[in-house]
Amino acid sequence: MKNEPVLDFPRALEELAGDRDIFQEVASVYLEEVPAQIEKIGHALESGKNDVAARLVHSLKSSSRTVGGMRLGALAAAFEEKLSMKIQAAGIIDLLYEEFALLREALRQNGLKSPE
């Protein structure tokens, strides 16, 4: 996981056919929605709804990779696997928030405008 870059901007642009405007839109929505999504994952885990948590984590994995967040995507993939094997992942919510903060900063350093 640590071998993955926080942000692979060229790969993200490639995923979106090189269209920077679409990237801007997708990444802005991503930045707005992910904190609530991580919160929902935490609530699902607290409620014992691992199936709900797994679906949310799968979505987080996919959306993170779409915007180039390879490390957060890898973390979500590892967590998704643990959930499928019914293995506890203590501290995972804090790790998801930490990786998201790193990705948000990397996106901003690469010219992403803050959502309005």
JSON list of C-alpha atoms in Angstrom, two decimals:
[
{"chain": "A", "resi": 1, "resn": "MET", "atom": "CA", "xyz": [0.00, 0.00, 0.00]},
{"chain": "A", "resi": 2, "resn": "LYS", "atom": "CA", "xyz": [2.73, 2.47, 0.91]},
{"chain": "A", "resi": 3, "resn": "ASN", "atom": "CA", "xyz": [4.34, 1.65, -2.45]},
{"chain": "A", "resi": 4, "resn": "GLU", "atom": "CA", "xyz": [1.33, 3.18, -4.18]},
{"chain": "A", "resi": 5, "resn": "PRO", "atom": "CA", "xyz": [1.44, 6.92, -4.86]},
{"chain": "A", "resi": 6, "resn": "VAL", "atom": "CA", "xyz": [-1.00, 9.11, -2.96]},
{"chain": "A", "resi": 7, "resn": "LEU", "atom": "CA", "xyz": [-2.02, 10.56, -6.34]},
{"chain": "A", "resi": 8, "resn": "ASP", "atom": "CA", "xyz": [-1.33, 9.22, -9.82]},
{"chain": "A", "resi": 9, "resn": "PHE", "atom": "CA", "xyz": [-2.55, 12.25, -11.76]},
{"chain": "A", "resi": 10, "resn": "PRO", "atom": "CA", "xyz": [-1.57, 10.97, -15.24]},
{"chain": "A", "resi": 11, "resn": "ARG", "atom": "CA", "xyz": [-3.50, 7.76, -14.63]},
{"chain": "A", "resi": 12, "resn": "ALA", "atom": "CA", "xyz": [-6.53, 9.72, -13.44]},
{"chain": "A", "resi": 13, "resn": "LEU", "atom": "CA", "xyz": [-6.51, 11.82, -16.60]},
{"chain": "A", "resi": 14, "resn": "GLU", "atom": "CA", "xyz": [-6.13, 8.68, -18.68]},
{"chain": "A", "resi": 15, "resn": "GLU", "atom": "CA", "xyz": [-9.20, 7.18, -16.94]},
{"chain": "A", "resi": 16, "resn": "LEU", "atom": "CA", "xyz": [-11.16, 10.24, -18.06]},
{"chain": "A", "resi": 17, "resn": "ALA", "atom": "CA", "xyz": [-9.84, 10.35, -21.65]},
{"chain": "A", "resi": 18, "resn": "GLY", "atom": "CA", "xyz": [-7.47, 13.21, -20.79]},
{"chain": "A", "resi": 19, "resn": "ASP", "atom": "CA", "xyz": [-10.32, 15.66, -20.22]},
{"chain": "A", "resi": 20, "resn": "ARG", "atom": "CA", "xyz": [-9.22, 18.03, -17.45]},
{"chain": "A", "resi": 21, "resn": "ASP", "atom": "CA", "xyz": [-12.67, 19.63, -17.19]},
{"chain": "A", "resi": 22, "resn": "ILE", "atom": "CA", "xyz": [-14.31, 16.28, -16.51]},
{"chain": "A", "resi": 23, "resn": "PHE", "atom": "CA", "xyz": [-11.53, 15.49, -14.05]},
{"chain": "A", "resi": 24, "resn": "GLN", "atom": "CA", "xyz": [-12.22, 18.77, -12.26]},
{"chain": "A", "resi": 25, "resn": "GLU", "atom": "CA", "xyz": [-15.92, 17.92, -11.99]},
{"chain": "A", "resi": 26, "resn": "VAL", "atom": "CA", "xyz": [-15.41, 14.32, -10.87]},
{"chain": "A", "resi": 27, "resn": "ALA", "atom": "CA", "xyz": [-12.71, 15.22, -8.35]},
{"chain": "A", "resi": 28, "resn": "SER", "atom": "CA", "xyz": [-14.77, 18.08, -6.90]},
{"chain": "A", "resi": 29, "resn": "VAL", "atom": "CA", "xyz": [-17.75, 15.79, -6.32]},
{"chain": "A", "resi": 30, "resn": "TYR", "atom": "CA", "xyz": [-15.40, 13.17, -4.88]},
{"chain": "A", "resi": 31, "resn": "LEU", "atom": "CA", "xyz": [-13.93, 15.64, -2.38]},
{"chain": "A", "resi": 32, "resn": "GLU", "atom": "CA", "xyz": [-17.40, 16.72, -1.29]},
{"chain": "A", "resi": 33, "resn": "GLU", "atom": "CA", "xyz": [-18.81, 13.22, -0.84]},
{"chain": "A", "resi": 34, "resn": "VAL", "atom": "CA", "xyz": [-16.01, 11.07, 0.58]},
{"chain": "A", "resi": 35, "resn": "PRO", "atom": "CA", "xyz": [-15.98, 12.37, 4.17]},
{"chain": "A", "resi": 36, "resn": "ALA", "atom": "CA", "xyz": [-19.67, 11.45, 4.55]},
{"chain": "A", "resi": 37, "resn": "GLN", "atom": "CA", "xyz": [-19.02, 8.11, 2.88]},
{"chain": "A", "resi": 38, "resn": "ILE", "atom": "CA", "xyz": [-16.25, 7.29, 5.36]},
{"chain": "A", "resi": 39, "resn": "GLU", "atom": "CA", "xyz": [-18.57, 8.31, 8.19]},
{"chain": "A", "resi": 40, "resn": "LYS", "atom": "CA", "xyz": [-21.25, 5.95, 6.84]},
{"chain": "A", "resi": 41, "resn": "ILE", "atom": "CA", "xyz": [-18.69, 3.13, 6.73]},
{"chain": "A", "resi": 42, "resn": "GLY", "atom": "CA", "xyz": [-17.94, 3.75, 10.39]},
{"chain": "A", "resi": 43, "resn": "HIS", "atom": "CA", "xyz": [-21.63, 3.74, 11.33]},
{"chain": "A", "resi": 44, "resn": "ALA", "atom": "CA", "xyz": [-22.23, 0.54, 9.38]},
{"chain": "A", "resi": 45, "resn": "LEU", "atom": "CA", "xyz": [-19.35, -1.16, 11.19]},
{"chain": "A", "resi": 46, "resn": "GLU", "atom": "CA", "xyz": [-20.58, 0.05, 14.59]},
{"chain": "A", "resi": 47, "resn": "SER", "atom": "CA", "xyz": [-24.03, -1.33, 13.77]},
{"chain": "A", "resi": 48, "resn": "GLY", "atom": "CA", "xyz": [-22.62, -4.69, 12.70]},
{"chain": "A", "resi": 49, "resn": "LYS", "atom": "CA", "xyz": [-23.75, -4.14, 9.10]},
{"chain": "A", "resi": 50, "resn": "ASN", "atom": "CA", "xyz": [-20.60, -5.43, 7.45]},
{"chain": "A", "resi": 51, "resn": "ASP", "atom": "CA", "xyz": [-22.41, -6.03, 4.14]},
{"chain": "A", "resi": 52, "resn": "VAL", "atom": "CA", "xyz": [-23.33, -2.33, 3.98]},
{"chain": "A", "resi": 53, "resn": "ALA", "atom": "CA", "xyz": [-19.79, -1.35, 4.97]},
{"chain": "A", "resi": 54, "resn": "ALA", "atom": "CA", "xyz": [-18.39, -3.63, 2.26]},
{"chain": "A", "resi": 55, "resn": "ARG", "atom": "CA", "xyz": [-20.52, -1.99, -0.45]},
{"chain": "A", "resi": 56, "resn": "LEU", "atom": "CA", "xyz": [-19.48, 1.48, 0.72]},
{"chain": "A", "resi": 57, "resn": "VAL", "atom": "CA", "xyz": [-15.81, 0.48, 0.85]},
{"chain": "A", "resi": 58, "resn": "HIS", "atom": "CA", "xyz": [-16.04, -0.98, -2.66]},
{"chain": "A", "resi": 59, "resn": "SER", "atom": "CA", "xyz": [-17.47, 2.31, -3.90]},
{"chain": "A", "resi": 60, "resn": "LEU", "atom": "CA", "xyz": [-14.72, 4.26, -2.09]},
{"chain": "A", "resi": 61, "resn": "LYS", "atom": "CA", "xyz": [-12.08, 2.03, -3.70]},
{"chain": "A", "resi": 62, "resn": "SER", "atom": "CA", "xyz": [-13.46, 2.63, -7.20]},
{"chain": "A", "resi": 63, "resn": "SER", "atom": "CA", "xyz": [-14.02, 6.36, -6.87]},
{"chain": "A", "resi": 64, "resn": "SER", "atom": "CA", "xyz": [-10.60, 6.90, -5.27]},
{"chain": "A", "resi": 65, "resn": "ARG", "atom": "CA", "xyz": [-8.86, 5.11, -8.13]},
{"chain": "A", "resi": 66, "resn": "THR", "atom": "CA", "xyz": [-10.88, 7.10, -10.68]},
{"chain": "A", "resi": 67, "resn": "VAL", "atom": "CA", "xyz": [-9.47, 10.37, -9.32]},
{"chain": "A", "resi": 68, "resn": "GLY", "atom": "CA", "xyz": [-5.96, 8.87, -9.10]},
{"chain": "A", "resi": 69, "resn": "GLY", "atom": "CA", "xyz": [-6.02, 8.12, -5.38]},
{"chain": "A", "resi": 70, "resn": "MET", "atom": "CA", "xyz": [-4.08, 4.91, -5.68]},
{"chain": "A", "resi": 71, "resn": "ARG", "atom": "CA", "xyz": [-3.03, 4.60, -2.04]},
{"chain": "A", "resi": 72, "resn": "LEU", "atom": "CA", "xyz": [-6.53, 5.24, -0.69]},
{"chain": "A", "resi": 73, "resn": "GLY", "atom": "CA", "xyz": [-7.86, 2.84, -3.32]},
{"chain": "A", "resi": 74, "resn": "ALA", "atom": "CA", "xyz": [-5.38, 0.18, -2.19]},
{"chain": "A", "resi": 75, "resn": "LEU", "atom": "CA", "xyz": [-6.30, 0.74, 1.46]},
{"chain": "A", "resi": 76, "resn": "ALA", "atom": "CA", "xyz": [-9.98, 0.38, 0.62]},
{"chain": "A", "resi": 77, "resn": "ALA", "atom": "CA", "xyz": [-9.26, -2.79, -1.39]},
{"chain": "A", "resi": 78, "resn": "ALA", "atom": "CA", "xyz": [-7.37, -4.32, 1.55]},
{"chain": "A", "resi": 79, "resn": "PHE", "atom": "CA", "xyz": [-10.20, -3.38, 3.90]},
{"chain": "A", "resi": 80, "resn": "GLU", "atom": "CA", "xyz": [-12.77, -4.81, 1.50]},
{"chain": "A", "resi": 81, "resn": "GLU", "atom": "CA", "xyz": [-10.88, -8.10, 1.53]},
{"chain": "A", "resi": 82, "resn": "LYS", "atom": "CA", "xyz": [-10.78, -8.14, 5.34]},
{"chain": "A", "resi": 83, "resn": "LEU", "atom": "CA", "xyz": [-14.51, -7.52, 5.45]},
{"chain": "A", "resi": 84, "resn": "SER", "atom": "CA", "xyz": [-15.14, -10.39, 3.06]},
{"chain": "A", "resi": 85, "resn": "MET", "atom": "CA", "xyz": [-13.15, -12.68, 5.37]},
{"chain": "A", "resi": 86, "resn": "LYS", "atom": "CA", "xyz": [-14.92, -11.24, 8.43]},
{"chain": "A", "resi": 87, "resn": "ILE", "atom": "CA", "xyz": [-11.61, -10.01, 9.87]},
{"chain": "A", "resi": 88, "resn": "GLN", "atom": "CA", "xyz": [-11.68, -6.99, 12.18]},
{"chain": "A", "resi": 89, "resn": "ALA", "atom": "CA", "xyz": [-9.71, -3.96, 11.01]},
{"chain": "A", "resi": 90, "resn": "ALA", "atom": "CA", "xyz": [-9.15, -1.83, 14.09]},
{"chain": "A", "resi": 91, "resn": "GLY", "atom": "CA", "xyz": [-8.44, 1.81, 13.34]},
{"chain": "A", "resi": 92, "resn": "ILE", "atom": "CA", "xyz": [-9.46, 1.57, 9.69]},
{"chain": "A", "resi": 93, "resn": "ILE", "atom": "CA", "xyz": [-11.76, 4.59, 9.78]},
{"chain": "A", "resi": 94, "resn": "ASP", "atom": "CA", "xyz": [-8.94, 6.81, 11.06]},
{"chain": "A", "resi": 95, "resn": "LEU", "atom": "CA", "xyz": [-6.66, 5.44, 8.33]},
{"chain": "A", "resi": 96, "resn": "LEU", "atom": "CA", "xyz": [-9.27, 6.15, 5.66]},
{"chain": "A", "resi": 97, "resn": "TYR", "atom": "CA", "xyz": [-9.61, 9.75, 6.87]},
{"chain": "A", "resi": 98, "resn": "GLU", "atom": "CA", "xyz": [-5.81, 10.18, 6.98]},
{"chain": "A", "resi": 99, "resn": "GLU", "atom": "CA", "xyz": [-5.33, 8.87, 3.46]},
{"chain": "A", "resi": 100, "resn": "PHE", "atom": "CA", "xyz": [-8.23, 10.98, 2.22]},
{"chain": "A", "resi": 101, "resn": "ALA", "atom": "CA", "xyz": [-6.61, 14.11, 3.71]},
{"chain": "A", "resi": 102, "resn": "LEU", "atom": "CA", "xyz": [-3.35, 13.30, 1.92]},
{"chain": "A", "resi": 103, "resn": "LEU", "atom": "CA", "xyz": [-5.18, 12.76, -1.36]},
{"chain": "A", "resi": 104, "resn": "ARG", "atom": "CA", "xyz": [-7.20, 15.97, -0.98]},
{"chain": "A", "resi": 105, "resn": "GLU", "atom": "CA", "xyz": [-3.97, 17.93, -0.48]},
{"chain": "A", "resi": 106, "resn": "ALA", "atom": "CA", "xyz": [-2.29, 16.22, -3.45]},
{"chain": "A", "resi": 107, "resn": "LEU", "atom": "CA", "xyz": [-5.28, 17.02, -5.66]},
{"chain": "A", "resi": 108, "resn": "ARG", "atom": "CA", "xyz": [-5.14, 20.67, -4.60]},
{"chain": "A", "resi": 109, "resn": "GLN", "atom": "CA", "xyz": [-1.40, 20.79, -5.26]},
{"chain": "A", "resi": 110, "resn": "ASN", "atom": "CA", "xyz": [-2.14, 19.52, -8.77]},
{"chain": "A", "resi": 111, "resn": "GLY", "atom": "CA", "xyz": [-4.44, 22.43, -9.51]},
{"chain": "A", "resi": 112, "resn": "LEU", "atom": "CA", "xyz": [-7.81, 21.13, -8.43]},
{"chain": "A", "resi": 113, "resn": "LYS", "atom": "CA", "xyz": [-10.02, 24.07, -7.63]},
{"chain": "A", "resi": 114, "resn": "SER", "atom": "CA", "xyz": [-11.93, 23.86, -4.37]},
{"chain": "A", "resi": 115, "resn": "PRO", "atom": "CA", "xyz": [-15.63, 23.06, -4.76]},
{"chain": "A", "resi": 116, "resn": "GLU", "atom": "CA", "xyz": [-17.80, 26.15, -4.71]}
]
